[in-house]
XYZ file of C-alpha atoms in Angstrom:
560
model
C -144.759 80.652 -94.492
C -145.262 79.349 -90.959
C -146.625 75.971 -90.011
C -150.420 76.025 -89.518
C -151.806 75.761 -86.019
C -152.872 72.360 -84.783
C -155.602 71.012 -82.577
C -157.880 68.329 -81.205
C -161.435 68.497 -80.000
C -161.950 70.780 -77.042
C -162.957 69.046 -73.872
C -165.253 71.446 -72.054
C -168.741 69.816 -71.934
C -170.440 72.456 -74.098
C -167.766 72.148 -76.795
C -167.765 68.374 -77.129
C -168.948 66.360 -80.132
C -172.676 66.450 -80.749
C -175.070 63.517 -80.617
C -176.875 61.914 -83.493
C -179.684 59.512 -84.197
C -179.063 55.850 -85.120
C -176.867 55.712 -88.178
C -178.785 55.204 -91.456
C -177.422 52.995 -94.216
C -176.437 55.945 -96.446
C -174.268 57.267 -93.604
C -172.353 53.993 -93.565
C -171.251 54.680 -97.109
C -170.046 58.237 -96.493
C -166.524 59.185 -95.500
C -165.689 61.057 -92.319
C -166.205 60.365 -88.636
C -169.777 59.894 -87.434
C -170.707 60.920 -83.894
C -173.459 59.266 -81.883
C -174.710 58.973 -78.319
C -173.405 55.834 -76.679
C -176.065 55.679 -73.965
C -175.694 54.423 -70.435
C -172.967 51.853 -69.837
C -172.357 49.657 -66.826
C -169.057 48.998 -65.066
C -167.053 45.799 -65.333
C -163.500 44.647 -66.016
C -161.439 42.186 -68.045
C -160.252 43.049 -71.529
C -158.585 39.665 -71.963
C -161.777 37.695 -71.445
C -163.742 39.944 -73.778
C -161.205 39.636 -76.562
C -160.937 35.893 -76.095
C -164.695 35.474 -76.520
C -164.645 37.685 -79.601
C -161.724 35.757 -81.158
C -160.005 38.936 -82.269
C -156.411 38.157 -83.184
C -154.213 40.678 -81.409
C -157.163 41.609 -79.224
C -156.783 38.324 -77.391
C -154.842 38.650 -74.201
C -153.576 41.852 -72.642
C -149.815 41.431 -72.829
C -147.318 41.963 -75.604
C -147.319 38.338 -76.680
C -150.703 38.878 -78.286
C -150.435 39.548 -82.007
C -146.710 39.668 -82.660
C -147.252 40.151 -86.382
C -146.857 43.524 -88.009
C -150.403 43.492 -89.347
C -152.023 43.592 -85.920
C -153.961 40.363 -86.464
C -153.238 36.658 -86.284
C -155.060 34.116 -88.385
C -158.339 35.987 -88.957
C -157.734 37.354 -92.440
C -159.743 35.373 -94.993
C -158.772 36.053 -98.590
C -159.251 39.721 -99.331
C -161.127 40.479 -96.142
C -159.746 43.678 -94.564
C -157.275 43.351 -91.707
C -155.689 45.716 -89.212
C -152.087 46.664 -89.919
C -151.246 48.605 -86.746
C -153.710 47.664 -84.028
C -156.166 50.170 -82.569
C -155.851 53.216 -80.309
C -157.983 55.563 -78.230
C -157.110 59.142 -77.365
C -158.182 62.452 -75.816
C -160.627 60.684 -73.487
C -162.821 62.910 -71.326
C -165.874 62.410 -69.110
C -168.184 61.873 -72.068
C -166.146 60.493 -74.918
C -162.936 60.041 -76.824
C -161.445 59.280 -80.234
C -160.953 55.752 -81.637
C -158.335 55.065 -84.349
C -157.540 52.202 -86.708
C -155.794 51.422 -90.000
C -156.746 48.785 -92.569
C -154.654 46.940 -95.126
C -157.141 47.943 -97.848
C -159.984 50.444 -98.321
C -162.615 49.557 -95.764
C -165.433 50.704 -93.537
C -164.464 51.045 -89.877
C -167.342 50.619 -87.410
C -166.984 51.226 -83.671
C -169.210 49.658 -81.016
C -169.105 50.428 -77.290
C -170.394 48.541 -74.279
C -170.125 48.655 -70.526
C -169.483 44.928 -70.139
C -166.888 42.605 -71.533
C -169.586 40.431 -73.077
C -170.688 43.259 -75.419
C -174.254 42.061 -74.773
C -175.644 45.601 -74.815
C -173.223 46.967 -77.402
C -174.269 49.716 -79.748
C -172.617 51.154 -82.821
C -171.470 54.722 -82.207
C -169.793 55.604 -85.462
C -168.648 54.463 -88.879
C -166.035 55.976 -91.147
C -164.501 55.086 -94.488
C -160.781 54.253 -94.579
C -159.428 55.362 -97.940
C -156.094 55.657 -99.680
C -156.325 59.453 -99.262
C -155.559 59.009 -95.547
C -153.374 55.901 -95.961
C -156.396 53.833 -94.895
C -156.368 55.355 -91.406
C -159.401 56.838 -89.723
C -160.944 57.937 -86.463
C -164.405 57.790 -84.952
C -165.198 60.389 -82.295
C -167.410 58.949 -79.561
C -169.664 61.056 -77.357
C -172.435 60.522 -74.805
C -170.579 58.075 -72.565
C -171.182 58.028 -68.805
C -168.485 59.637 -66.629
C -166.228 57.492 -64.462
C -166.926 54.278 -66.359
C -164.887 51.540 -67.937
C -165.765 51.420 -71.608
C -165.096 48.498 -73.920
C -164.951 49.310 -77.601
C -164.843 47.007 -80.598
C -163.594 48.070 -84.006
C -164.870 46.086 -86.991
C -163.623 46.264 -90.566
C -165.715 45.578 -93.659
C -164.571 45.719 -97.271
C -165.452 49.103 -98.737
C -166.799 47.650 -101.980
C -168.567 44.577 -100.598
C -170.221 44.523 -97.152
C -170.315 40.727 -97.302
C -166.543 40.645 -96.890
C -166.401 41.174 -93.141
C -162.862 41.511 -91.897
C -161.110 41.577 -88.558
C -162.366 43.024 -85.303
C -160.313 44.167 -82.335
C -161.284 45.122 -78.784
C -159.913 47.895 -76.626
C -160.929 49.677 -73.462
C -160.583 52.969 -71.619
C -161.982 54.736 -68.560
C -163.913 57.942 -68.959
C -163.026 60.840 -66.668
C -164.933 60.870 -63.371
C -167.525 63.490 -62.483
C -166.622 63.240 -58.792
C -163.280 63.369 -57.014
C -161.653 59.949 -57.238
C -158.202 58.502 -57.830
C -156.670 59.481 -61.174
C -153.298 58.527 -62.648
C -151.346 59.138 -65.819
C -147.959 58.250 -67.260
C -145.823 60.256 -69.648
C -142.697 59.811 -71.749
C -141.339 60.728 -75.178
C -138.579 60.030 -77.703
C -139.287 56.763 -79.526
C -136.871 55.026 -81.922
C -134.273 57.774 -82.074
C -130.502 58.064 -82.508
C -130.274 54.772 -84.421
C -132.042 52.644 -81.802
C -135.178 51.074 -83.266
C -137.272 48.020 -82.466
C -134.980 45.146 -81.449
C -136.981 41.887 -81.434
C -134.025 40.065 -79.860
C -134.320 42.377 -76.836
C -138.081 41.997 -76.534
C -139.008 45.112 -78.475
C -139.890 48.393 -76.796
C -140.366 47.002 -73.309
C -141.132 50.310 -71.622
C -144.662 50.249 -73.036
C -145.392 46.934 -71.344
C -143.990 48.325 -68.101
C -146.203 51.400 -68.370
C -149.254 49.272 -69.209
C -148.822 47.329 -65.990
C -149.197 50.516 -63.940
C -152.827 50.721 -65.194
C -152.910 54.476 -65.830
C -156.076 56.266 -66.861
C -154.201 57.738 -69.817
C -150.728 58.533 -71.158
C -149.122 61.698 -72.480
C -146.653 61.478 -75.337
C -144.436 64.525 -74.758
C -143.300 64.628 -78.380
C -140.874 62.833 -80.673
C -143.178 59.819 -80.946
C -141.368 59.135 -84.221
C -137.925 60.076 -85.537
C -138.628 60.980 -89.125
C -135.065 62.286 -89.386
C -133.526 59.149 -87.889
C -132.673 56.367 -90.367
C -131.911 52.939 -88.962
C -129.256 50.353 -89.784
C -129.885 46.634 -89.363
C -127.036 46.293 -86.856
C -125.221 48.625 -84.491
C -122.026 47.445 -82.722
C -122.100 48.074 -78.978
C -119.223 49.005 -76.670
C -119.353 45.621 -74.913
C -118.774 43.732 -78.150
C -122.393 42.697 -78.661
C -124.640 43.881 -81.489
C -127.930 45.775 -81.390
C -130.247 44.486 -84.113
C -132.923 46.775 -85.525
C -136.049 45.746 -87.333
C -135.841 47.918 -90.467
C -138.392 48.837 -93.142
C -137.807 50.870 -96.284
C -139.170 54.097 -94.813
C -136.556 53.935 -92.041
C -133.568 53.732 -94.389
C -133.481 57.483 -95.093
C -134.820 60.734 -93.687
C -138.517 61.307 -94.364
C -139.335 63.832 -97.089
C -142.457 62.559 -98.836
C -145.809 62.179 -97.120
C -145.624 58.397 -97.378
C -142.164 58.387 -95.771
C -143.542 60.358 -92.821
C -146.460 57.943 -92.615
C -144.028 55.049 -92.715
C -142.306 56.252 -89.562
C -145.575 55.926 -87.660
C -146.298 52.545 -89.236
C -142.861 51.407 -88.119
C -143.452 52.092 -84.425
C -146.713 50.141 -84.497
C -144.784 47.018 -85.519
C -143.891 46.694 -81.826
C -146.200 44.290 -79.967
C -145.625 46.035 -76.631
C -146.853 49.337 -78.052
C -149.894 47.754 -79.709
C -150.879 46.042 -76.461
C -150.467 49.325 -74.582
C -152.604 51.144 -77.160
C -155.528 48.761 -76.663
C -155.689 49.471 -72.937
C -154.390 53.008 -72.366
C -155.641 56.070 -74.260
C -153.120 58.648 -75.426
C -152.801 62.414 -75.368
C -150.336 63.276 -78.137
C -148.244 66.387 -78.642
C -145.392 66.853 -81.058
C -141.878 68.260 -80.942
C -139.153 68.416 -83.591
C -138.323 64.882 -84.689
C -141.751 64.220 -86.143
C -140.372 66.564 -88.819
C -136.606 67.106 -88.488
C -134.134 67.962 -85.742
C -134.583 71.364 -84.066
C -136.713 72.781 -86.883
C -138.501 76.108 -86.690
C -140.999 77.766 -89.046
C -139.329 79.302 -92.074
C -136.104 77.317 -91.709
C -134.204 76.209 -94.814
C -132.038 73.108 -94.333
C -129.062 74.351 -96.294
C -126.527 72.442 -94.236
C -128.079 68.954 -94.341
C -127.151 67.046 -97.491
C -129.560 64.227 -96.630
C -132.517 66.376 -97.723
C -133.500 67.221 -101.276
C -136.547 69.096 -99.943
C -134.880 71.894 -97.965
C -137.946 73.828 -96.787
C -138.799 72.907 -93.184
C -142.330 74.278 -93.638
C -143.016 71.805 -96.441
C -141.639 68.917 -94.387
C -143.595 70.053 -91.319
C -146.873 70.192 -93.253
C -146.369 66.582 -94.373
C -145.350 65.521 -90.880
C -148.405 67.252 -89.429
C -150.709 65.410 -91.832
C -149.117 62.086 -90.903
C -149.424 62.916 -87.194
C -153.163 63.519 -87.459
C -153.630 60.464 -89.676
C -151.807 58.137 -87.299
C -152.933 59.318 -83.853
C -156.374 59.421 -82.187
C -156.404 63.217 -82.323
C -158.843 65.580 -84.025
C -157.945 69.038 -85.350
C -159.167 71.850 -83.116
C -162.921 72.250 -83.307
C -163.896 75.737 -84.443
C -160.313 76.574 -85.448
C -159.833 76.620 -89.238
C -156.074 76.144 -88.814
C -156.595 73.011 -86.699
C -154.313 73.693 -83.755
C -152.628 70.988 -81.689
C -152.505 72.779 -78.318
C -155.584 72.011 -76.242
C -156.985 71.300 -72.793
C -158.007 67.814 -71.696
C -160.307 67.862 -68.667
C -160.152 64.616 -66.714
C -162.597 65.164 -63.876
C -162.673 67.669 -61.000
C -159.113 66.868 -59.911
C -157.217 67.285 -63.191
C -156.921 69.525 -66.234
C -154.088 68.876 -68.700
C -152.880 71.773 -70.858
C -151.129 70.334 -73.907
C -148.719 72.859 -75.410
C -147.253 73.210 -78.890
C -143.823 74.796 -78.485
C -142.763 73.944 -82.022
C -145.184 75.495 -84.507
C -144.917 79.128 -83.424
C -141.323 79.475 -82.253
C -139.017 81.991 -83.850
C -135.713 81.363 -85.612
C -133.276 79.561 -83.293
C -130.593 82.060 -84.306
C -132.552 85.273 -83.760
C -133.648 87.287 -80.746
C -132.603 84.945 -77.981
C -131.030 87.799 -75.991
C -133.793 90.294 -76.737
C -135.478 91.644 -73.576
C -138.568 92.338 -75.695
C -138.939 88.607 -76.137
C -139.047 85.976 -78.870
C -141.724 83.438 -79.704
C -141.975 79.968 -78.207
C -145.754 79.769 -77.691
C -146.898 82.725 -79.740
C -149.264 85.371 -78.377
C -152.430 83.451 -79.133
C -151.306 80.262 -77.413
C -149.837 82.214 -74.491
C -153.149 84.003 -73.902
C -155.091 80.738 -74.309
C -152.917 79.124 -71.645
C -153.249 82.018 -69.210
C -157.023 82.164 -69.657
C -157.359 78.402 -69.330
C -155.329 78.246 -66.136
C -157.184 81.207 -64.636
C -160.583 79.674 -65.394
C -159.737 76.079 -64.485
C -161.686 74.663 -61.553
C -159.648 71.469 -61.408
C -157.539 70.884 -58.312
C -154.398 70.163 -60.331
C -153.306 71.846 -63.534
C -150.716 69.766 -65.413
C -148.925 71.658 -68.190
C -147.425 69.328 -70.794
C -144.513 71.262 -72.305
C -142.669 69.559 -75.142
C -139.558 71.672 -74.417
C -138.174 72.063 -70.854
C -138.284 75.486 -69.227
C -134.978 75.810 -67.410
C -132.677 73.402 -69.242
C -130.337 74.851 -71.849
C -130.996 72.959 -75.083
C -128.548 74.169 -77.763
C -128.842 74.020 -81.534
C -125.161 74.259 -82.363
C -124.290 77.798 -81.370
C -127.974 78.790 -81.413
C -130.805 78.131 -78.934
C -133.275 75.294 -79.517
C -135.343 75.585 -76.326
C -136.599 78.233 -73.902
C -133.542 78.892 -71.742
C -130.794 80.905 -73.445
C -128.095 80.558 -70.786
C -127.837 84.073 -69.370
C -128.718 84.645 -65.720
C -130.898 87.551 -64.724
C -134.019 88.981 -66.320
C -135.896 86.924 -68.934
C -134.585 87.245 -72.486
C -135.776 85.856 -75.809
C -138.231 82.985 -75.449
C -138.032 83.182 -71.670
C -140.175 86.330 -71.833
C -143.335 84.449 -72.865
C -142.792 81.881 -70.116
C -142.266 84.703 -67.607
C -145.579 86.214 -68.708
C -147.341 82.912 -68.080
C -145.695 82.452 -64.669
C -146.547 86.023 -63.630
C -150.169 85.503 -64.656
C -150.345 82.290 -62.612
C -149.254 84.240 -59.564
C -151.427 87.281 -60.306
C -154.575 85.202 -60.745
C -153.726 82.998 -57.746
C -153.738 79.794 -59.758
C -152.720 76.965 -57.451
C -151.334 73.461 -57.942
C -149.573 73.685 -61.293
C -146.913 71.195 -62.378
C -145.076 70.912 -65.697
C -144.172 67.586 -67.385
C -141.790 67.155 -70.309
C -139.307 64.826 -72.039
C -137.025 65.959 -74.932
C -133.574 65.768 -73.289
C -133.291 61.963 -73.007
C -132.877 61.518 -69.244
C -135.052 61.926 -66.169
C -134.983 64.690 -63.589
C -137.004 66.687 -61.054
C -136.590 70.470 -61.076
C -137.968 72.805 -58.424
C -138.298 76.485 -59.386
C -138.328 79.194 -56.708
C -138.178 83.004 -56.925
C -135.680 83.167 -54.057
C -133.089 81.565 -56.386
C -134.184 83.394 -59.544
C -133.162 86.402 -61.557
C -136.883 86.881 -62.250
C -139.055 86.856 -59.122
C -142.641 87.488 -60.149
C -143.888 83.905 -59.871
C -144.876 81.258 -57.342
C -142.701 78.160 -56.766
C -143.487 75.177 -58.994
C -142.156 71.806 -60.145
C -141.128 70.551 -63.567
C -140.589 66.828 -64.122
C -138.596 65.327 -67.011
C -139.004 61.709 -68.198
C -137.696 59.988 -71.326
C -136.542 58.495 -73.577
C -138.943 55.628 -74.172
C -136.753 53.851 -76.748
C -133.895 56.044 -77.939
C -130.379 57.138 -77.036
C -129.756 58.414 -73.507
C -127.895 61.708 -73.020
C -127.399 64.457 -70.457
C -127.655 65.988 -68.068
C -128.056 69.455 -69.527
C -127.082 72.659 -67.743
C -129.708 74.774 -65.982
C -130.389 78.465 -66.609
C -130.969 80.382 -63.355
C -133.524 82.880 -64.710
C -136.442 81.088 -63.013
C -134.426 79.711 -60.098
C -134.384 75.966 -60.846
C -132.855 73.437 -58.481
C -132.054 69.977 -59.791
C -133.510 67.894 -56.963
C -133.045 64.569 -58.764
C -131.388 63.403 -61.966
C -130.677 60.048 -63.582
C -128.507 60.264 -66.700
C -125.511 58.487 -68.250
C -122.185 58.569 -66.418
C -119.926 61.500 -67.226
C -118.381 61.230 -70.683
C -120.995 58.790 -72.024
C -123.804 59.629 -74.427
C -126.231 58.034 -76.839
C -126.422 54.909 -74.723
C -128.624 52.189 -76.258
C -131.919 51.077 -74.688
C -130.134 47.923 -73.527
C -128.214 50.096 -71.031
C -131.453 50.385 -69.052
C -131.577 54.190 -68.993
C -135.047 54.555 -70.504
C -137.558 56.422 -68.354
C -141.170 57.397 -67.838
C -143.035 59.380 -65.226
C -146.241 58.683 -63.329
C -148.597 61.167 -61.675
C -151.261 59.875 -59.290
C -153.881 62.047 -57.579
C -155.533 60.699 -54.437
C -159.286 61.141 -54.611
C -159.658 61.786 -50.877
C -156.664 63.905 -49.923
C -156.281 65.426 -53.419
C -152.511 65.103 -53.040
C -150.488 64.458 -56.185
C -147.670 61.912 -56.075
C -145.046 61.952 -58.796
C -142.806 58.991 -59.563
C -139.882 58.847 -61.977
C -139.385 55.249 -63.117
C -137.030 53.248 -65.300
C -137.786 50.785 -68.078
C -138.187 47.951 -65.581
C -140.666 49.920 -63.471
C -138.346 50.687 -60.552
C -139.248 53.912 -58.786
C -136.110 56.059 -58.927
C -137.552 59.104 -57.174
C -140.931 60.003 -55.709
C -142.553 62.950 -54.009
C -146.051 63.663 -52.693
C -147.290 67.209 -53.289
C -150.211 68.361 -51.128
C -152.997 70.311 -52.799
C -153.375 73.900 -51.677
């Protein structure tokens, strides 16, 4: 069988979550997310002050020093009162709402309040859900009815499921809703977290890139896939070339490859042990997509892992179904509304200047060993997703259309002797998976879609690629840019070779020196990208940055 489609709530205004009346007591005792209208909120700033007044453990302060413990709280747990284990997150934020996530250390009720001021003086409860063992005590509340272009403070409260008198921890987060008018918008993106044997190193300050990204104050972040390495066990120590030792924080679920549902869940729990990531999550909402390592390296639907002795469960589809469940349990993402398969690809509209098209290039791809030289094409998006993308781009009224592709377009990404990615290494007309991409690019030109850029990670270095038909074997497309940024906390590799089918030029690259690979995060070659749209000129500026925040390369792209 093939992996089911994935999804989150659609973001067009008429498809958003509905509103509801004030929540009755019987609703508090039901499972499932509850949607409600948040009402009109004012604008103000200062998460740190709000959390300090609330006395909320890891909610206090806005830097990584807050709440260093793995449980996400410090000193507020009283007896068997419920506590957060992994902080809180927001995701898929639009003009009117978003999704709030939390996990408790025991079965609990999770209530979410929102307010427009840091004092929470006019706060109102917008949803309650039950956190049960069936979902590993994770849950989300979908919030709707928020005012566009506003800073929203949200407070998550836990109460014991069997005794409402046992009130547990509360934590505070914030996000900005998408504007209804043209104004400055920015995002960051990266991928590849805790891979190739490099986990959380407390001696090195943890995963510092998340603190660096937080300080850029983006409106939201895109995870371009490989947020966890379920196929990447960790050792307590790794000797380095300079004679020093890298020390990993290790939990049981990171001692072997993930096969059971709880082992996949444990990989997500592991990443949230990092204080930098938890602090980032409280202030910056996410847009998540997945790639291969959430399941296993280079997997495709129908694969059987005959050559990997680490696995007793050999069916990639079985592993992927468990990984998919863990992904939805541990991220602020909802399965696609109106889609019984619950697809992951979706559009996030963030005001009149920006639409983000989040692709899933993993769930529908064909066998890595089959059809890569077939001029009739092979699947990377699948026909349904391809048509969805073309229609969405054609109908978008946003100035900029950002396409988040979890696999690069022009870079050759091998799977042994087979092909893992899009490019298959032969110049000339599109072959194999390149055919679907060519169809998308031709449609962009045919429908006169302007201002498209592609952002990705996957290959563990950073680069800027410009594609032009004058350099290409295939010419039916308009010039465009693709930007690569990662890893966030994993081994650094590259650079990969480029396939000339779509005429790419490597304008910038930062990768390990020749002959070096799988460099540790301590080598400094960890990267993220930033896109910023100017509200007046509508120009988009892209920056490729390193773990310390240094701008390695930048370019301003005028809107046409």
